mmCIF file of C-alpha atoms and ligand atoms in Angstrom:
data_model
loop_
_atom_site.group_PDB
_atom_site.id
_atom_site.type_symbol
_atom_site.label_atom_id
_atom_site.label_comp_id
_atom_site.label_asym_id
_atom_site.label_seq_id
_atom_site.Cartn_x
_atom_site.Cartn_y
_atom_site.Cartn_z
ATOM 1 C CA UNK A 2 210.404 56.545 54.883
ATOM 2 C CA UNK A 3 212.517 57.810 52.541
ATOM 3 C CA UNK A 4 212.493 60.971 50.348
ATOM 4 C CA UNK A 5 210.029 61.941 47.687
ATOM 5 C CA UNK A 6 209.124 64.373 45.493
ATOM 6 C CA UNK A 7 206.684 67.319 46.853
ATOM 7 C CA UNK A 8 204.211 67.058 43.686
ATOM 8 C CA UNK A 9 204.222 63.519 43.902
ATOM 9 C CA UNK A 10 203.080 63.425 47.499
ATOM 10 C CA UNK A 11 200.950 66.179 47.475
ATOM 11 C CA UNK A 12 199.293 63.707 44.518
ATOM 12 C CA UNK A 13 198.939 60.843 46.796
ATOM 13 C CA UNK A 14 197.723 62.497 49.248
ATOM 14 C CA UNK A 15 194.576 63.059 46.989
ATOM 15 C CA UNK A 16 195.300 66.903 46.277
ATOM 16 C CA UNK A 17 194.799 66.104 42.862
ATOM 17 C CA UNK A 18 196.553 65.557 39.726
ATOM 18 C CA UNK A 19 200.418 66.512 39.124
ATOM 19 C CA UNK A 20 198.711 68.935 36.750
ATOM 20 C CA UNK A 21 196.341 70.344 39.197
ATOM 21 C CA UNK A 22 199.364 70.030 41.933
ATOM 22 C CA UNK A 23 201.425 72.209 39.657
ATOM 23 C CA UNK A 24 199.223 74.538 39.247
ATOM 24 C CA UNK A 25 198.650 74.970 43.018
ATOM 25 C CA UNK A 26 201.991 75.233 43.756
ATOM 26 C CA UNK A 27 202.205 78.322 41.676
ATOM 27 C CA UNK A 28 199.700 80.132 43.728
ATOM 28 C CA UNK A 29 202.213 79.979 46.936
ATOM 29 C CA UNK A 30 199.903 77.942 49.030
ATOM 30 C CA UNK A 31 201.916 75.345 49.977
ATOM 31 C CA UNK A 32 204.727 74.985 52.629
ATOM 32 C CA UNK A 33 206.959 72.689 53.960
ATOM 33 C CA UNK A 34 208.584 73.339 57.386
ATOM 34 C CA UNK A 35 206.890 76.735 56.899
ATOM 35 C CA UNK A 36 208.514 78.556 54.278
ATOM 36 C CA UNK A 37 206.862 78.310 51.105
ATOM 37 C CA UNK A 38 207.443 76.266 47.930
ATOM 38 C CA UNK A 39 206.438 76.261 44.527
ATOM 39 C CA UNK A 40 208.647 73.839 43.096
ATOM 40 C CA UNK A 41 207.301 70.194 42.649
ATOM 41 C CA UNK A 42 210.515 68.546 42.489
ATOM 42 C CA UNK A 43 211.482 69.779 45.946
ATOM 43 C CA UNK A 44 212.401 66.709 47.882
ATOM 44 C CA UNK A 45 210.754 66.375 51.519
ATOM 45 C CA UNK A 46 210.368 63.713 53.423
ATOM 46 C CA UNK A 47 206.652 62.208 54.563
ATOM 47 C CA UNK A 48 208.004 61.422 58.199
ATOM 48 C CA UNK A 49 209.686 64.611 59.188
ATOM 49 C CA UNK A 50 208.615 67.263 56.971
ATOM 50 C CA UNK A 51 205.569 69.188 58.308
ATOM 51 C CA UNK A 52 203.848 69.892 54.921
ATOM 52 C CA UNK A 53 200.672 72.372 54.479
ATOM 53 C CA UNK A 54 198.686 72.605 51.570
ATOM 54 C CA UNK A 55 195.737 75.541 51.793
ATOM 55 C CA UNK A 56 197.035 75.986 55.676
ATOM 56 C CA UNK A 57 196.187 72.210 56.236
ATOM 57 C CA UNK A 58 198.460 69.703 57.536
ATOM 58 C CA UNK A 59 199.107 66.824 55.241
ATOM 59 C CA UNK A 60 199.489 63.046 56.262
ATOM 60 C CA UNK A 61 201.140 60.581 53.754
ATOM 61 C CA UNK A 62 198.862 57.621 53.830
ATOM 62 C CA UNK A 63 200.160 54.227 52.837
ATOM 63 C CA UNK A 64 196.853 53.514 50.956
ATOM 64 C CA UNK A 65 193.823 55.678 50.030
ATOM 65 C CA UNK A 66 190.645 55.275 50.862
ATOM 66 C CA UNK A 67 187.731 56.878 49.041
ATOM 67 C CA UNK A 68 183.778 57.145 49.911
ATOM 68 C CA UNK A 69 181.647 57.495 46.892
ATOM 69 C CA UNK A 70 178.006 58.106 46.504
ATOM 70 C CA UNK A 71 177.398 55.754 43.595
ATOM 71 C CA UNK A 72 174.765 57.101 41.959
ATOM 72 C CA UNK A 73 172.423 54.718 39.886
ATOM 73 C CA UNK A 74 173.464 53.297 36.567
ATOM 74 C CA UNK A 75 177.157 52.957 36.735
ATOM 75 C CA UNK A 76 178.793 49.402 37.508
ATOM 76 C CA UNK A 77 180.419 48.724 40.225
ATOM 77 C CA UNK A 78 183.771 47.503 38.458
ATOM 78 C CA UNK A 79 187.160 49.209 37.478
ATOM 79 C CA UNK A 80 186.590 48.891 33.366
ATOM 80 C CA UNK A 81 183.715 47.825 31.290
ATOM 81 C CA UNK A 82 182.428 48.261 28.067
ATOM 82 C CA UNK A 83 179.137 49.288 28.233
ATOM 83 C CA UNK A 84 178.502 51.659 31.094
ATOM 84 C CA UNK A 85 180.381 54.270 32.922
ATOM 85 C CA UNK A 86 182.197 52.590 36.056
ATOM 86 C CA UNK A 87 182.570 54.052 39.691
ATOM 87 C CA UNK A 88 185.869 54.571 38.303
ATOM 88 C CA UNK A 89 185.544 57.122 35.847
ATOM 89 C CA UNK A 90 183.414 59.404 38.604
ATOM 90 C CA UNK A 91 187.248 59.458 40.580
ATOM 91 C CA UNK A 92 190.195 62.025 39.679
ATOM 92 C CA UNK A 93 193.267 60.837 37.865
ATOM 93 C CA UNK A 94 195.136 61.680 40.666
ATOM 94 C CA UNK A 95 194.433 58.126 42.848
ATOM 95 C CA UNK A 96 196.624 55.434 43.514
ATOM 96 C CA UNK A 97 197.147 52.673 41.020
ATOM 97 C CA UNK A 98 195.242 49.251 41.861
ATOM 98 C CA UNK A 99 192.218 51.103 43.355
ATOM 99 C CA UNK A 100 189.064 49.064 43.614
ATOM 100 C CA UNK A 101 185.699 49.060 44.851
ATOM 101 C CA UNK A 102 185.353 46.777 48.406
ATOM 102 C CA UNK A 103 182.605 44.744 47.272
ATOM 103 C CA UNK A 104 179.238 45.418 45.009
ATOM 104 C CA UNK A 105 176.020 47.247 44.683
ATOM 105 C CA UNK A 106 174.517 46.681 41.289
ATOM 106 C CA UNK A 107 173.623 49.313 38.802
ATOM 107 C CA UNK A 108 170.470 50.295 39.647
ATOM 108 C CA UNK A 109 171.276 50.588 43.743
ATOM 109 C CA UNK A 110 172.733 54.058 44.957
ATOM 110 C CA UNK A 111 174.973 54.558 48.124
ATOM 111 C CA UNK A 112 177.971 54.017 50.207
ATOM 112 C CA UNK A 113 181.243 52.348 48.058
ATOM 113 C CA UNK A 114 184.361 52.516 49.542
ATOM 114 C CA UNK A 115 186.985 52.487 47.033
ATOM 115 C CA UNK A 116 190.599 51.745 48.387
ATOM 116 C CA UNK A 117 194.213 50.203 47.728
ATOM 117 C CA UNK A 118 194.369 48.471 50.914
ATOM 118 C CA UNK A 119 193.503 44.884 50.316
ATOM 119 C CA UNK A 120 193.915 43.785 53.963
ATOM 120 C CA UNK A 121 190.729 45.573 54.563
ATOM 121 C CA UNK A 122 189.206 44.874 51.638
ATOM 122 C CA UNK A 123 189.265 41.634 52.578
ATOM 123 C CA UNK A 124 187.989 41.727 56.674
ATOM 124 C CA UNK A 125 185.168 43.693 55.238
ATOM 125 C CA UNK A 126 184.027 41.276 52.798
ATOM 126 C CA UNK A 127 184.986 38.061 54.720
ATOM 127 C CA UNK A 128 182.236 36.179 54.384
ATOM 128 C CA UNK A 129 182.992 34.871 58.220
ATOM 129 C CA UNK A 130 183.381 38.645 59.741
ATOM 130 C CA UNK A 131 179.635 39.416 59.235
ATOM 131 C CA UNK A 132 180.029 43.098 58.314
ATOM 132 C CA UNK A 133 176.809 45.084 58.654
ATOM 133 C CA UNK A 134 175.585 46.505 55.713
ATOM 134 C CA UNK A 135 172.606 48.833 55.963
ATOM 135 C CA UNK A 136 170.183 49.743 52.992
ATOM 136 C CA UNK A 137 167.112 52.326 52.910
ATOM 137 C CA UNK A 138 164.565 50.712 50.325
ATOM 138 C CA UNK A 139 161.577 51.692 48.915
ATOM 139 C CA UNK A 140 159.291 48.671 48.711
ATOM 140 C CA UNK A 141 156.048 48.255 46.527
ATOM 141 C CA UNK A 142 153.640 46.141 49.048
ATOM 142 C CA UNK A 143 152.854 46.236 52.809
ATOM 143 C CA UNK A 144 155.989 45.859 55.209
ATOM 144 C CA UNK A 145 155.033 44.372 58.292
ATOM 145 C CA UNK A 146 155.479 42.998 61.318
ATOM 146 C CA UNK A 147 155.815 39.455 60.191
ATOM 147 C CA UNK A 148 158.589 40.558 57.653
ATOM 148 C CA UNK A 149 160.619 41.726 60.238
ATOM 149 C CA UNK A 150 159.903 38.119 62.070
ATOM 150 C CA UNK A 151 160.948 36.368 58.984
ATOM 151 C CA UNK A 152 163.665 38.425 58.150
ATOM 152 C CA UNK A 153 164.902 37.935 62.066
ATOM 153 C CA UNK A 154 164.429 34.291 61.629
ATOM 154 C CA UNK A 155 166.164 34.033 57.982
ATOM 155 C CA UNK A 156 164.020 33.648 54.740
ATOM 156 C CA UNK A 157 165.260 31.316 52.572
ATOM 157 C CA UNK A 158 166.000 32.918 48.726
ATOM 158 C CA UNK A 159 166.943 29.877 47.474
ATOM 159 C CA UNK A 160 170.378 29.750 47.792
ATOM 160 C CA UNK A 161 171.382 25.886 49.952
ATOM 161 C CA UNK A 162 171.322 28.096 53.273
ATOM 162 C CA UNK A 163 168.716 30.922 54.228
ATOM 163 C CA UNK A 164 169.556 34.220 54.499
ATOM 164 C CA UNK A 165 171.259 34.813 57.887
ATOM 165 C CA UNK A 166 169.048 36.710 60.420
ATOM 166 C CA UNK A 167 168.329 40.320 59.240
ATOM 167 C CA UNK A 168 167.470 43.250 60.897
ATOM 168 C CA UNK A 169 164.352 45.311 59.603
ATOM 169 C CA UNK A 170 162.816 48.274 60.492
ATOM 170 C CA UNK A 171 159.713 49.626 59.140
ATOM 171 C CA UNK A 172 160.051 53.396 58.280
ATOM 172 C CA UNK A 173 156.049 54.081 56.836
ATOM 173 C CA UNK A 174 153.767 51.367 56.362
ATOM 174 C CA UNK A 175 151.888 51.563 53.472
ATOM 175 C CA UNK A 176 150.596 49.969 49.989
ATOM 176 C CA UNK A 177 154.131 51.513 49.694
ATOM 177 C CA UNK A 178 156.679 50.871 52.513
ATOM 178 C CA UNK A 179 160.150 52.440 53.331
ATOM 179 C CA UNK A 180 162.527 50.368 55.507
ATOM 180 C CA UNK A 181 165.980 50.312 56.619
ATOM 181 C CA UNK A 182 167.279 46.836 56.482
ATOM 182 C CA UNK A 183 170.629 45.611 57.999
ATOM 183 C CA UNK A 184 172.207 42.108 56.675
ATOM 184 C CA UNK A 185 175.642 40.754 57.228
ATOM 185 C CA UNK A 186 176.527 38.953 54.326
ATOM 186 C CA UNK A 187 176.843 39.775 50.716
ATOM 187 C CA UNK A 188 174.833 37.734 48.153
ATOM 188 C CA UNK A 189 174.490 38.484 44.817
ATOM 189 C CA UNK A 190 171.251 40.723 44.833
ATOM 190 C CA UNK A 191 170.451 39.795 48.180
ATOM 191 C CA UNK A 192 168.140 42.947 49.386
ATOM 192 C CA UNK A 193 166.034 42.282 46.376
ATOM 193 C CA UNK A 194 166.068 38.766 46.363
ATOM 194 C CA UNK A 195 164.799 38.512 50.135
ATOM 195 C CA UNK A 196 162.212 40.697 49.425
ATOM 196 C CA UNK A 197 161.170 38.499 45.944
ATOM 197 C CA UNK A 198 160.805 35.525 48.814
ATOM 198 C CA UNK A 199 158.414 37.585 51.092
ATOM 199 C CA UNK A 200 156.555 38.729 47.831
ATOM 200 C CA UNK A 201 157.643 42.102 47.246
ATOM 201 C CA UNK A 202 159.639 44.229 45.098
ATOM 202 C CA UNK A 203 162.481 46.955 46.271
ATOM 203 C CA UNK A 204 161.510 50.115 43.923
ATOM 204 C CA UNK A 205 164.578 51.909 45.558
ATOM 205 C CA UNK A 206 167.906 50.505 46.553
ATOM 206 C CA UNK A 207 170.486 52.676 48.872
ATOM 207 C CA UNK A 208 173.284 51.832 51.218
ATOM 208 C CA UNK A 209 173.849 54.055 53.757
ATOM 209 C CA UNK A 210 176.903 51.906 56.060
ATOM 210 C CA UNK A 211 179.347 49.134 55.815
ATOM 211 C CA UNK A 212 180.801 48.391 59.569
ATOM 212 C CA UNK A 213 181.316 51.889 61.000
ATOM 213 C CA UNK A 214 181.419 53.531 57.954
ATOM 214 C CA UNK A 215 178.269 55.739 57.309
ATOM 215 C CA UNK A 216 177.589 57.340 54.263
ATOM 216 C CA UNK A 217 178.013 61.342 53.847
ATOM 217 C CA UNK A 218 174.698 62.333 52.689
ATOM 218 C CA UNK A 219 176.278 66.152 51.545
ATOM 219 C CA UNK A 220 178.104 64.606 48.543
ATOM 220 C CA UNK A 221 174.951 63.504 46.411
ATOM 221 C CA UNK A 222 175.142 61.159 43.860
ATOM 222 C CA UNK A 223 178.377 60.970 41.726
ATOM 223 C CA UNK A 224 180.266 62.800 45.158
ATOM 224 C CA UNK A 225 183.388 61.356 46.462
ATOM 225 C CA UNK A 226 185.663 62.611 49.507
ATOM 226 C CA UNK A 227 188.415 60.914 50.942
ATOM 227 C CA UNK A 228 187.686 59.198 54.270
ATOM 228 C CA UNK A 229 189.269 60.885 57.425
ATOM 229 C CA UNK A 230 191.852 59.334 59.776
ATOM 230 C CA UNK A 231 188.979 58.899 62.329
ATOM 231 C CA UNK A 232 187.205 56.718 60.169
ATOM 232 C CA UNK A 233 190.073 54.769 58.552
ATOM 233 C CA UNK A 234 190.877 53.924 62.398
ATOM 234 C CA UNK A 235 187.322 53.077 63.061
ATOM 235 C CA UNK A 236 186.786 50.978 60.065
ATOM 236 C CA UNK A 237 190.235 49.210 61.046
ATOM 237 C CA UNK A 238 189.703 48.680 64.596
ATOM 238 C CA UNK A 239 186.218 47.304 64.024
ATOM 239 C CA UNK A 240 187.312 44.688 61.785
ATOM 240 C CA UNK A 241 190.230 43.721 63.761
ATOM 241 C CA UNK A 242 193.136 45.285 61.734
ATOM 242 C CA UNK A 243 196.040 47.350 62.946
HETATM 243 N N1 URA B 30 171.326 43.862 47.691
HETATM 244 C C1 URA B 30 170.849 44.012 46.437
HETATM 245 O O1 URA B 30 169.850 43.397 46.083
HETATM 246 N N2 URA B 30 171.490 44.832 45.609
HETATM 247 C C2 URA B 30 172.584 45.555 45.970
HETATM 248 O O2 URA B 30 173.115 46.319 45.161
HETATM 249 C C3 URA B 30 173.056 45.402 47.274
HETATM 250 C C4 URA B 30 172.409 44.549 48.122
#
């Protein structure tokens, strides 16, 4: 790889802006090959320099990769004109062409991965891969047994084909119920519409994993953190990219 400038690595590495780079750099708490440097425009390279920022080791990454919490009533899109997106909840600092891998609608909470790297972008939201995507829901009505045999069977929500076999778990039975339901594909409100065909309504909507991806219930709604190398690897080597 060749060289690049210190502030504009220590941006892509999601440190934070160049502002908030240059700022850090005045405090003395970053180092390359272990003497420090304050200058931004001190060129290193990713593959040989050993860079620390805050006394931890830094990794240039290709792409980013970003878990956020979406909290309710954002969309899940990079612009739009009437609500807040995902977006605007993310620093300046990310990469250009940033988007979310796939949808939860505005009312649902949970796990978004936001990333430049459209090879996985796509093996997660192949419709042929089967990803699984689990939600915790709060539904009004009874959950049952015989939802979980119809949802392991496939209810049909009017789409030409029935949803494909589901996996649901009943958390509390009650007039109100709490599940955990696991599907592999991705249709447009499909949670809510396979309840709507057993005769219920989701209250609650929250995603809590895509593939090996899990969300990180200590960032709260609106809370981001960049995904480690562990589970970039993970997420990778279960969808068959490497
Ligand atoms: N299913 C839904 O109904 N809504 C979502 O946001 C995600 C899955």
């Amino acid at each position: 790889m060749a060289t690049m400038r210190l502030d504009k690595f220590l941006a892509d590495c999601g440190c934070g802006t160049r502002a908030e780079v240059k700022k850090e750099l005045r405090k003395k708490t970053v180092s390359v090959n272990g003497k420090t440097v304050s200058d931004g425009g001190e060129k290193i390279d990713p593959d040989k320099d050993c860079i620390l920022w805050q006394g931890r080791e830094l990794c240039y990454s290709k792409y980013q990769y970003i878990m956020l919490y979406k909290p309710s009533g954002c969309v899940t899109a990079v612009t739009d004109r009437r609500h807040k997106t995902v977006m605007d909840l993310l620093p300046g600092s990310i990469h250009k062409n940033m988007a979310p891998a796939g949808r939860l609608d505005l009312d649902t909470e949970g796990l978004l991965l936001i990333t430049d790297d459209g090879e996985l972008v796509h093996s997660l939201l192949a419709p042929g891969k089967h990803v699984e995507k689990t939600y915790f829901a709060r539904i009004q009505g009874r959950v049952t047994k015989k939802e979980v045999q119809l949802f392991a069977r496939g209810v049909d929500i009017g789409d030409r084909d029935p949803a494909r076999p589901a996996r649901l778990e009943i958390l509390e039975e009650g007039p109100e119920s709490r599940i955990l339901l696991t599907i592999t594909e991705g249709r447009f409100h499909q949670v809510k519409r396979m309840f709507r065909a057993v005769g219920m309504e989701v209250l609650y909507l929250k995603r809590i994993s895509m593939g090996s991806l899990k969300l990180d219930e200590s960032l709260g709604p609106g809370g981001y953190r960049f995904l480690t190398d562990e589970e970039v690897e993970s997420l990778k080597k279960k969808e068959n990219i490497c």
